[in-house]
CSV table of C-alpha atoms in Angstrom, one decimal:
chain,number,residue,atom,x,y,z
G,1,UNK,CA,288.2,23.8,164.3
G,2,UNK,CA,289.2,21.7,161.4
G,3,UNK,CA,287.1,23.0,158.5
G,4,UNK,CA,288.3,22.4,155.0
G,5,UNK,CA,288.6,25.9,153.5
G,6,UNK,CA,286.7,26.6,150.3
G,7,UNK,CA,288.5,28.4,147.4
G,8,UNK,CA,287.0,30.8,145.0
G,9,UNK,CA,287.2,28.1,142.3
G,10,UNK,CA,285.0,25.8,144.5
G,11,UNK,CA,282.3,28.4,144.6
G,12,UNK,CA,282.6,29.1,140.9
G,13,UNK,CA,282.1,25.4,140.3
G,14,UNK,CA,278.9,25.3,142.3
G,15,UNK,CA,277.6,28.5,140.6
G,16,UNK,CA,277.4,26.4,137.4
G,17,UNK,CA,274.3,24.8,138.8
G,18,UNK,CA,272.6,28.1,139.2
G,19,UNK,CA,273.6,29.2,135.7
G,20,UNK,CA,272.2,25.9,134.4
G,21,UNK,CA,268.9,26.6,136.2
G,22,UNK,CA,268.8,30.1,134.7
G,23,UNK,CA,269.4,28.7,131.2
G,24,UNK,CA,266.8,26.0,131.7
G,25,UNK,CA,264.2,28.6,132.7
G,26,UNK,CA,264.6,30.3,129.2
G,27,UNK,CA,262.9,27.5,127.1
G,28,UNK,CA,260.4,27.0,129.9
G,29,UNK,CA,259.5,30.7,129.5
G,30,UNK,CA,259.5,31.2,133.3
G,31,UNK,CA,260.8,34.7,132.7
G,32,UNK,CA,262.9,34.6,135.9
G,33,UNK,CA,266.3,34.0,134.3
G,34,UNK,CA,267.3,37.6,135.1
G,35,UNK,CA,266.1,37.4,138.7
G,36,UNK,CA,267.9,34.1,139.3
G,37,UNK,CA,271.2,35.6,138.2
G,38,UNK,CA,270.6,38.8,140.1
G,39,UNK,CA,269.7,36.9,143.3
G,40,UNK,CA,272.8,34.7,143.0
G,41,UNK,CA,275.0,37.7,142.5
G,42,UNK,CA,273.3,39.6,145.4
G,43,UNK,CA,273.7,36.6,147.7
G,44,UNK,CA,277.5,36.5,146.9
G,45,UNK,CA,278.1,40.2,147.2
G,46,UNK,CA,276.0,40.7,150.3
G,47,UNK,CA,277.4,37.7,152.2
G,48,UNK,CA,281.0,38.7,151.2
G,49,UNK,CA,280.3,42.2,152.5
G,50,UNK,CA,278.8,40.9,155.8
G,51,UNK,CA,281.8,38.5,156.1
G,52,UNK,CA,284.2,41.4,155.9
G,53,UNK,CA,282.1,43.5,158.3
G,54,UNK,CA,281.8,40.6,160.8
G,55,UNK,CA,285.6,40.0,160.6
G,56,UNK,CA,286.2,43.6,161.5
G,57,UNK,CA,283.4,43.7,164.1
G,58,UNK,CA,284.8,40.6,165.9
G,59,UNK,CA,288.2,42.0,166.2
G,60,UNK,CA,288.1,45.7,166.7
G,61,UNK,CA,284.6,47.3,166.9
G,62,UNK,CA,282.9,48.6,170.0
G,63,UNK,CA,279.2,48.3,171.0
G,64,UNK,CA,278.3,51.4,169.0
G,65,UNK,CA,279.1,49.7,165.7
G,66,UNK,CA,277.2,46.6,166.7
G,67,UNK,CA,274.2,48.7,167.4
G,68,UNK,CA,274.6,50.4,164.0
G,69,UNK,CA,274.7,47.0,162.2
G,70,UNK,CA,271.7,45.8,164.2
G,71,UNK,CA,269.6,48.8,163.1
G,72,UNK,CA,270.8,48.4,159.5
G,73,UNK,CA,269.6,44.7,159.6
G,74,UNK,CA,266.3,45.7,161.1
G,75,UNK,CA,265.6,48.5,158.6
G,76,UNK,CA,266.4,46.1,155.7
G,77,UNK,CA,264.0,43.5,157.2
G,78,UNK,CA,261.3,46.2,157.3
G,79,UNK,CA,261.9,47.2,153.7
G,80,UNK,CA,261.7,43.5,152.7
G,81,UNK,CA,258.4,43.1,154.6
G,82,UNK,CA,256.8,46.0,152.7
G,83,UNK,CA,258.3,44.9,149.4
G,84,UNK,CA,256.7,41.5,149.7
G,85,UNK,CA,253.1,42.7,150.0
G,86,UNK,CA,250.8,42.5,147.0
G,87,UNK,CA,248.5,45.1,148.6
G,88,UNK,CA,250.4,47.7,150.4
G,89,UNK,CA,249.7,50.5,152.8
G,90,UNK,CA,250.2,53.9,151.2
G,91,UNK,CA,253.2,55.8,152.4
G,92,UNK,CA,255.6,54.4,155.0
G,93,UNK,CA,252.9,52.6,157.1
G,94,UNK,CA,253.7,49.1,155.9
G,95,UNK,CA,257.4,49.6,156.5
G,96,UNK,CA,256.8,51.3,159.8
G,97,UNK,CA,254.4,48.7,161.2
G,98,UNK,CA,256.6,45.8,160.0
G,99,UNK,CA,259.8,47.4,161.4
G,100,UNK,CA,258.2,48.3,164.7
G,101,UNK,CA,256.7,44.8,165.2
G,102,UNK,CA,260.1,43.1,164.5
G,103,UNK,CA,261.9,45.6,166.7
G,104,UNK,CA,259.6,45.0,169.6
G,105,UNK,CA,259.9,41.3,169.5
G,106,UNK,CA,263.4,40.4,168.1
G,107,UNK,CA,265.5,42.8,170.1
G,108,UNK,CA,264.2,42.0,173.6
G,109,UNK,CA,264.4,38.3,172.8
G,110,UNK,CA,268.0,38.5,171.6
G,111,UNK,CA,269.0,40.7,174.5
G,112,UNK,CA,267.3,38.3,177.0
G,113,UNK,CA,269.1,35.3,175.4
G,114,UNK,CA,272.4,37.0,175.4
G,115,UNK,CA,272.3,38.3,179.0
G,116,UNK,CA,270.4,35.5,180.8
G,117,UNK,CA,270.8,32.3,178.7
G,118,UNK,CA,274.2,32.5,177.1
G,119,UNK,CA,275.5,34.9,179.7
G,120,UNK,CA,278.5,36.0,177.8
G,121,UNK,CA,281.0,38.7,178.8
G,122,UNK,CA,280.4,41.3,177.5
G,123,UNK,CA,276.8,40.3,176.6
G,124,UNK,CA,276.9,42.1,173.3
G,125,UNK,CA,279.9,40.2,172.0
G,126,UNK,CA,279.3,40.3,168.2
G,127,UNK,CA,280.2,36.7,167.5
G,128,UNK,CA,277.0,35.7,169.4
G,129,UNK,CA,274.8,38.8,169.1
G,130,UNK,CA,274.9,39.4,165.3
G,131,UNK,CA,274.1,35.8,164.1
G,132,UNK,CA,271.4,35.4,166.8
G,133,UNK,CA,269.7,38.7,165.7
G,134,UNK,CA,270.1,37.8,162.1
G,135,UNK,CA,268.4,34.5,162.4
G,136,UNK,CA,265.6,35.9,164.5
G,137,UNK,CA,265.1,38.8,162.2
G,138,UNK,CA,265.1,36.7,159.1
G,139,UNK,CA,262.5,34.3,160.4
G,140,UNK,CA,260.3,37.0,162.0
G,141,UNK,CA,260.5,38.8,158.7
G,142,UNK,CA,259.0,35.8,156.9
G,143,UNK,CA,256.2,35.4,159.4
G,144,UNK,CA,255.4,39.1,159.4
G,145,UNK,CA,255.4,39.3,155.6
G,146,UNK,CA,253.1,36.3,155.3
G,147,UNK,CA,250.7,37.4,158.0
G,148,UNK,CA,250.6,40.9,156.7
G,149,UNK,CA,250.1,39.9,153.1
G,150,UNK,CA,247.2,37.6,154.1
G,151,UNK,CA,245.6,40.3,156.2
G,152,UNK,CA,245.6,43.0,153.5
G,153,UNK,CA,244.6,40.5,150.8
G,154,UNK,CA,241.7,39.2,152.8
G,155,UNK,CA,240.5,42.6,153.9
G,156,UNK,CA,240.5,43.7,150.3
G,157,UNK,CA,238.6,40.7,149.1
G,158,UNK,CA,236.1,40.7,152.0
G,159,UNK,CA,235.4,44.4,152.3
G,160,UNK,CA,231.7,44.0,151.8
G,161,UNK,CA,231.5,41.3,154.5
G,162,UNK,CA,233.5,43.5,156.9
G,163,UNK,CA,231.3,46.5,156.2
G,164,UNK,CA,228.1,44.5,156.5
G,165,UNK,CA,229.3,43.3,159.9
G,166,UNK,CA,230.0,46.9,160.9
G,167,UNK,CA,226.5,47.8,159.8
G,168,UNK,CA,225.2,45.2,162.2
G,169,UNK,CA,227.0,46.9,165.1
G,170,UNK,CA,230.1,44.8,165.4
G,171,UNK,CA,233.3,46.5,166.4
G,172,UNK,CA,236.2,46.6,163.9
G,173,UNK,CA,237.9,44.1,166.1
G,174,UNK,CA,234.9,41.7,165.9
G,175,UNK,CA,234.5,42.2,162.2
G,176,UNK,CA,238.0,41.1,161.6
G,177,UNK,CA,238.1,38.1,164.0
G,178,UNK,CA,238.4,35.3,161.4
G,179,UNK,CA,240.7,37.3,159.1
G,180,UNK,CA,243.0,38.2,161.9
G,181,UNK,CA,243.1,34.6,163.1
G,182,UNK,CA,243.8,33.2,159.7
G,183,UNK,CA,246.5,35.8,159.0
G,184,UNK,CA,248.4,35.1,162.2
G,185,UNK,CA,248.1,31.4,161.6
G,186,UNK,CA,249.5,31.7,158.1
G,187,UNK,CA,252.4,33.7,159.4
G,188,UNK,CA,253.2,31.0,162.0
G,189,UNK,CA,252.8,28.0,159.8
G,190,UNK,CA,256.4,28.0,158.3
G,191,UNK,CA,258.1,28.0,161.7
G,192,UNK,CA,255.8,25.4,163.2
G,193,UNK,CA,256.4,23.2,160.1
G,194,UNK,CA,260.1,23.8,160.4
G,195,UNK,CA,260.0,22.7,164.1
G,196,UNK,CA,257.9,19.6,163.1
G,197,UNK,CA,260.3,18.6,160.4
G,198,UNK,CA,263.6,19.4,162.1
G,199,UNK,CA,265.9,16.4,162.4
G,200,UNK,CA,263.6,13.9,160.6
G,201,UNK,CA,263.3,15.7,157.3
G,202,UNK,CA,265.6,18.6,157.3
G,203,UNK,CA,268.8,19.4,159.1
G,204,UNK,CA,268.6,23.1,160.0
G,205,UNK,CA,271.2,25.3,158.4
G,206,UNK,CA,272.8,26.7,161.5
G,207,UNK,CA,273.4,23.2,163.0
G,208,UNK,CA,274.7,21.9,159.7
G,209,UNK,CA,277.1,24.8,159.5
G,210,UNK,CA,278.3,24.3,163.1
G,211,UNK,CA,278.9,20.5,162.4
G,212,UNK,CA,280.7,21.3,159.2
G,213,UNK,CA,282.9,23.7,161.1
G,214,UNK,CA,283.8,20.9,163.5
G,215,UNK,CA,281.5,21.4,166.5
G,216,UNK,CA,280.5,18.3,168.4
G,217,UNK,CA,277.0,17.4,167.1
G,218,UNK,CA,275.3,17.5,170.5
G,219,UNK,CA,276.6,21.1,171.1
G,220,UNK,CA,275.3,22.1,167.7
G,221,UNK,CA,271.9,20.5,168.5
G,222,UNK,CA,271.6,22.4,171.7
G,223,UNK,CA,272.2,25.7,170.0
G,224,UNK,CA,269.8,24.7,167.2
G,225,UNK,CA,267.0,23.9,169.8
G,226,UNK,CA,267.6,27.3,171.4
G,227,UNK,CA,267.4,29.0,168.0
G,228,UNK,CA,264.2,27.1,167.1
G,229,UNK,CA,262.5,28.2,170.3
G,230,UNK,CA,263.6,31.8,169.7
G,231,UNK,CA,262.5,32.0,166.1
G,232,UNK,CA,259.3,30.1,166.8
G,233,UNK,CA,258.2,32.4,169.5
G,234,UNK,CA,259.8,35.5,168.0
G,235,UNK,CA,258.1,35.2,164.6
G,236,UNK,CA,254.8,34.4,166.4
G,237,UNK,CA,254.9,37.5,168.6
G,238,UNK,CA,256.1,39.6,165.6
G,239,UNK,CA,253.3,38.4,163.4
G,240,UNK,CA,250.7,39.0,166.1
G,241,UNK,CA,252.0,42.5,166.6
G,242,UNK,CA,252.2,43.3,162.9
G,243,UNK,CA,248.7,41.9,162.1
G,244,UNK,CA,247.1,43.7,165.1
G,245,UNK,CA,248.7,47.1,164.2
G,246,UNK,CA,248.0,46.7,160.5
G,247,UNK,CA,244.3,45.8,161.2
G,248,UNK,CA,244.0,48.9,163.4
G,249,UNK,CA,245.4,51.1,160.7
G,250,UNK,CA,242.6,50.0,158.3
G,251,UNK,CA,240.0,51.7,160.4
G,252,UNK,CA,239.5,55.3,161.7
G,253,UNK,CA,238.3,56.5,165.1
G,254,UNK,CA,234.7,56.0,164.1
G,255,UNK,CA,235.5,52.4,163.1
G,256,UNK,CA,235.1,52.9,159.3
G,257,UNK,CA,237.0,50.7,156.9
G,258,UNK,CA,239.5,52.8,154.8
G,259,UNK,CA,240.6,50.7,151.9
G,260,UNK,CA,241.9,53.8,150.2
G,261,UNK,CA,244.8,53.6,152.6
G,262,UNK,CA,246.0,50.6,150.5
G,263,UNK,CA,247.3,50.6,147.0
B,1,UNK,CA,211.6,65.5,169.0
B,2,UNK,CA,212.1,64.1,165.5
B,3,UNK,CA,213.6,60.6,165.3
B,4,UNK,CA,216.2,61.4,162.8
B,5,UNK,CA,217.6,64.9,162.1
B,6,UNK,CA,220.0,65.6,159.3
B,7,UNK,CA,221.5,69.1,159.0
B,8,UNK,CA,223.9,70.2,156.3
B,9,UNK,CA,225.1,66.7,155.6
B,10,UNK,CA,228.0,66.6,153.1
B,11,UNK,CA,229.5,63.3,151.9
B,12,UNK,CA,231.9,62.6,149.0
B,13,UNK,CA,230.8,65.4,146.7
B,14,UNK,CA,227.1,65.3,147.6
B,15,UNK,CA,225.1,67.7,149.7
B,16,UNK,CA,224.6,69.7,151.8
B,17,UNK,CA,221.3,67.9,152.6
B,18,UNK,CA,218.7,68.6,155.3
B,19,UNK,CA,216.2,66.0,156.2
B,20,UNK,CA,213.9,65.3,159.2
B,21,UNK,CA,212.1,62.0,159.8
B,22,UNK,CA,209.6,61.9,162.6
B,23,UNK,CA,208.9,59.0,164.9
B,24,UNK,CA,206.9,56.3,163.0
B,25,UNK,CA,207.3,58.1,159.7
B,26,UNK,CA,208.4,56.5,156.4
B,27,UNK,CA,210.2,58.6,153.8
B,28,UNK,CA,210.9,57.1,150.5
B,29,UNK,CA,213.8,58.1,148.3
B,30,UNK,CA,214.5,57.5,144.6
B,31,UNK,CA,217.1,58.7,142.1
B,32,UNK,CA,219.1,57.4,139.2
B,33,UNK,CA,222.0,55.1,139.9
B,34,UNK,CA,225.1,57.0,140.9
B,35,UNK,CA,223.0,59.9,142.3
B,36,UNK,CA,224.3,59.1,145.8
B,37,UNK,CA,221.3,57.2,147.4
B,38,UNK,CA,223.4,54.4,148.8
B,39,UNK,CA,226.1,56.7,149.8
B,40,UNK,CA,223.6,58.8,151.7
B,41,UNK,CA,222.5,55.8,153.7
B,42,UNK,CA,226.2,54.9,154.3
B,43,UNK,CA,226.9,58.4,155.6
B,44,UNK,CA,223.8,58.3,157.9
B,45,UNK,CA,224.9,54.9,159.3
B,46,UNK,CA,228.4,56.5,159.8
B,47,UNK,CA,230.0,53.8,157.6
B,48,UNK,CA,231.4,56.6,155.4
B,49,UNK,CA,233.0,59.8,156.6
B,50,UNK,CA,230.8,62.9,156.3
B,51,UNK,CA,230.4,66.5,157.5
B,52,UNK,CA,227.4,68.1,159.0
B,53,UNK,CA,225.1,66.9,161.8
B,54,UNK,CA,223.1,63.7,162.2
B,55,UNK,CA,221.0,63.4,165.3
B,56,UNK,CA,218.9,60.6,166.8
B,57,UNK,CA,216.2,61.8,169.2
B,58,UNK,CA,218.1,65.1,169.3
B,59,UNK,CA,221.4,63.5,170.3
B,60,UNK,CA,224.5,63.7,168.1
B,61,UNK,CA,225.9,60.7,166.2
B,62,UNK,CA,229.2,61.3,168.0
B,63,UNK,CA,227.7,60.9,171.4
B,64,UNK,CA,227.5,57.1,170.8
B,65,UNK,CA,230.3,54.8,169.9
B,66,UNK,CA,230.2,53.8,166.2
B,67,UNK,CA,228.8,50.3,166.8
B,68,UNK,CA,226.1,51.6,169.2
B,69,UNK,CA,225.1,54.2,166.6
B,70,UNK,CA,224.9,51.6,163.8
B,71,UNK,CA,222.8,49.3,165.9
B,72,UNK,CA,220.3,52.1,166.4
B,73,UNK,CA,220.5,53.7,162.9
B,74,UNK,CA,220.6,50.4,161.0
B,75,UNK,CA,221.5,50.1,157.3
B,76,UNK,CA,220.2,47.2,155.2
B,77,UNK,CA,222.6,47.1,152.2
B,78,UNK,CA,221.3,46.2,148.7
B,79,UNK,CA,223.2,42.9,148.8
B,80,UNK,CA,223.6,41.1,152.1
B,81,UNK,CA,226.8,39.3,153.1
B,82,UNK,CA,227.1,35.9,154.9
B,83,UNK,CA,230.4,34.8,156.4
B,84,UNK,CA,229.7,31.8,158.6
B,85,UNK,CA,228.7,28.3,157.3
B,86,UNK,CA,225.2,28.2,158.6
B,87,UNK,CA,222.3,30.7,158.9
B,88,UNK,CA,222.1,30.3,162.7
B,89,UNK,CA,225.7,31.4,163.4
B,90,UNK,CA,224.7,34.9,162.0
B,91,UNK,CA,222.1,35.4,164.7
B,92,UNK,CA,222.5,36.0,168.4
B,93,UNK,CA,220.4,33.6,170.4
B,94,UNK,CA,217.1,32.5,169.0
B,95,UNK,CA,214.6,34.4,166.9
B,96,UNK,CA,210.9,34.7,167.7
B,97,UNK,CA,209.0,32.1,165.8
B,98,UNK,CA,206.4,34.6,164.5
B,99,UNK,CA,209.1,36.7,162.9
B,100,UNK,CA,210.4,33.7,161.0
B,101,UNK,CA,206.8,32.7,160.0
B,102,UNK,CA,206.1,36.2,158.9
B,103,UNK,CA,209.0,35.9,156.5
B,104,UNK,CA,207.9,32.5,155.3
B,105,UNK,CA,210.5,30.3,157.1
B,106,UNK,CA,210.1,27.5,159.6
B,107,UNK,CA,212.2,26.9,162.6
B,108,UNK,CA,214.7,24.7,160.7
B,109,UNK,CA,216.1,27.6,158.7
B,110,UNK,CA,218.7,28.3,161.4
B,111,UNK,CA,220.5,25.0,160.6
B,112,UNK,CA,220.5,25.7,156.9
B,113,UNK,CA,223.8,26.0,155.1
B,114,UNK,CA,224.5,29.5,153.5
B,115,UNK,CA,225.3,27.9,150.2
B,116,UNK,CA,221.7,26.6,149.7
B,117,UNK,CA,220.1,30.0,150.2
B,118,UNK,CA,218.5,31.8,147.2
B,119,UNK,CA,219.1,35.5,146.8
B,120,UNK,CA,215.6,36.2,148.0
B,121,UNK,CA,216.0,34.0,151.1
B,122,UNK,CA,219.3,35.8,151.9
B,123,UNK,CA,217.5,39.1,151.7
B,124,UNK,CA,214.7,38.1,153.9
B,125,UNK,CA,217.1,36.6,156.5
B,126,UNK,CA,219.2,39.7,156.3
B,127,UNK,CA,216.2,41.7,157.3
B,128,UNK,CA,215.5,39.5,160.3
B,129,UNK,CA,219.2,39.7,161.3
B,130,UNK,CA,219.0,43.5,161.2
B,131,UNK,CA,215.8,43.7,163.2
B,132,UNK,CA,217.4,41.6,166.0
B,133,UNK,CA,219.4,44.8,166.9
B,134,UNK,CA,216.0,46.6,167.6
B,135,UNK,CA,217.0,49.6,165.5
B,136,UNK,CA,215.3,53.0,166.0
B,137,UNK,CA,215.9,54.2,162.5
B,138,UNK,CA,215.9,51.9,159.4
B,139,UNK,CA,217.9,52.8,156.3
B,140,UNK,CA,216.7,50.4,153.6
B,141,UNK,CA,218.5,50.2,150.3
B,142,UNK,CA,216.0,48.8,147.8
B,143,UNK,CA,215.0,46.0,150.2
B,144,UNK,CA,212.6,44.3,147.8
B,145,UNK,CA,214.6,44.6,144.6
B,146,UNK,CA,215.3,40.9,144.3
B,147,UNK,CA,212.0,39.6,145.6
B,148,UNK,CA,208.9,38.3,143.9
B,149,UNK,CA,205.6,40.2,144.5
B,150,UNK,CA,204.5,37.9,147.3
B,151,UNK,CA,207.8,38.2,149.2
B,152,UNK,CA,207.9,42.0,148.6
B,153,UNK,CA,204.6,42.2,150.3
B,154,UNK,CA,205.8,40.1,153.2
B,155,UNK,CA,208.8,42.4,153.6
B,156,UNK,CA,206.8,45.6,153.4
B,157,UNK,CA,204.4,44.2,156.0
B,158,UNK,CA,207.1,43.1,158.3
B,159,UNK,CA,208.8,46.5,158.3
B,160,UNK,CA,205.5,48.3,158.7
B,161,UNK,CA,204.5,46.1,161.7
B,162,UNK,CA,207.8,46.6,163.3
B,163,UNK,CA,207.5,50.4,162.8
B,164,UNK,CA,204.0,50.3,164.2
B,165,UNK,CA,205.2,48.5,167.3
B,166,UNK,CA,208.4,50.6,167.9
B,167,UNK,CA,207.7,54.0,166.3
B,168,UNK,CA,210.7,53.5,164.0
B,169,UNK,CA,211.7,56.1,161.4
B,170,UNK,CA,212.3,54.6,158.0
B,171,UNK,CA,214.2,55.9,155.0
B,172,UNK,CA,213.3,53.6,152.2
B,173,UNK,CA,215.2,53.7,148.8
B,174,UNK,CA,212.9,52.4,146.1
B,175,UNK,CA,212.7,52.5,142.3
B,176,UNK,CA,209.2,51.1,142.3
B,177,UNK,CA,206.8,54.0,142.0
B,178,UNK,CA,203.9,51.8,143.2
B,179,UNK,CA,205.8,50.8,146.3
B,180,UNK,CA,206.5,54.5,147.1
B,181,UNK,CA,202.8,55.1,146.9
B,182,UNK,CA,201.9,52.1,149.1
B,183,UNK,CA,204.4,53.3,151.7
B,184,UNK,CA,202.7,56.7,151.7
B,185,UNK,CA,204.4,59.6,153.4
B,186,UNK,CA,206.9,62.0,151.8
B,187,UNK,CA,208.9,61.0,148.7
B,188,UNK,CA,212.3,62.6,147.9
B,189,UNK,CA,214.3,62.4,144.7
B,190,UNK,CA,218.0,62.8,144.7
B,191,UNK,CA,219.4,64.3,141.5
B,192,UNK,CA,222.4,66.4,140.5
B,193,UNK,CA,223.5,66.7,144.0
B,194,UNK,CA,220.1,68.0,145.3
B,195,UNK,CA,217.5,66.4,147.5
B,196,UNK,CA,214.1,67.4,146.2
B,197,UNK,CA,210.8,66.8,147.9
B,198,UNK,CA,208.5,65.5,145.1
B,199,UNK,CA,205.5,64.1,147.1
B,200,UNK,CA,204.7,65.9,150.4
B,201,UNK,CA,202.5,63.1,151.7
B,202,UNK,CA,199.3,63.2,153.8
B,203,UNK,CA,200.9,64.4,157.0
B,204,UNK,CA,204.0,66.6,157.2
């Protein structure tokens, strides 16, 4: 591994571009200067923290701590999903459905990859497990957020259509056919687009990182393809689960639409 | 056995209401806006939650699945909704030619685009769409409010013919006093959370 180490000064230098963007947003009245600065600071602090945690995990921590970190990542992804909705479920339903959907899809897929595909000893070795889970969760989170947001937005807008369809004797499942299809599609589009553009428009971040760190390009490519397959299918399954569970929550046992369950 | 039986119906903050509609009977209903007419129909169709008992031919609402109930106790909303591109996609299979003719359409209407329909055409097609389910009870929310006199007459006749053929019970919300008289039968007024019988009709 012959990576050129970066110094704090190097990062400070690059941060000037972010500061310049924040300054430029002021005369343009974008009203996001604060958010840009906060996001940049959060990225720095959060990544530094996870850097220290990973360093410690890789050297000395047992499987219990790996599980704790995994659950922490999952809960944060769930919080992010419910934060990104314009229309939200009241109470903890949005968080719960998002978290459950991501748990049911991401965790089995990561465990399968670690035990069967990579076949590492022990299978939970954090150097593989944590980055894989992070990438899968991050992408599934995007798909779930988009699909969920589209579902709740469309149901809110089309409530009269949905109720008219119920009045005509359609089941709740039939009355949501088009909305469900469109919501799942919108959750899947980013990953499909990413797979389409990979290599000809964009070099995926993970592969770039591996190459920068000195891996042979073909090894990096193989890992990237594995990741693409995982995040493509993972975010697809996660989105399908979240949209299906969310759609069910909008109706009661007599198949009545309950929009007061949203804010 | 009465077609529709309502006992102690409570919905939102309205009720309790009792109402019985016999086979082949038309009951008309009026009341100022916000008095709970539309909500009453929604509760009867089990689109809105409610307490109390609603029975069809003496059988409880809950003994059917919700879609089965709504196909039998059919609600025609004041404003119909259309979600596919063409008229025909909203209908299962084909529609009897005489039904289309009775509503003033020819056979081509099924290929029409939804965007070209007038509000009156939408309303008349919504009625045909509803009758395809062969409902036993019709809950009609001002079905002729947007129609000219000629088409109002068509709609009235279509419903009355259908009722004559199938013994349907009809609950008809109308603001038109004349229409209430033409329909005959009992007339109720819903006001201040009460359901009052104002015209007892020829036959009870």
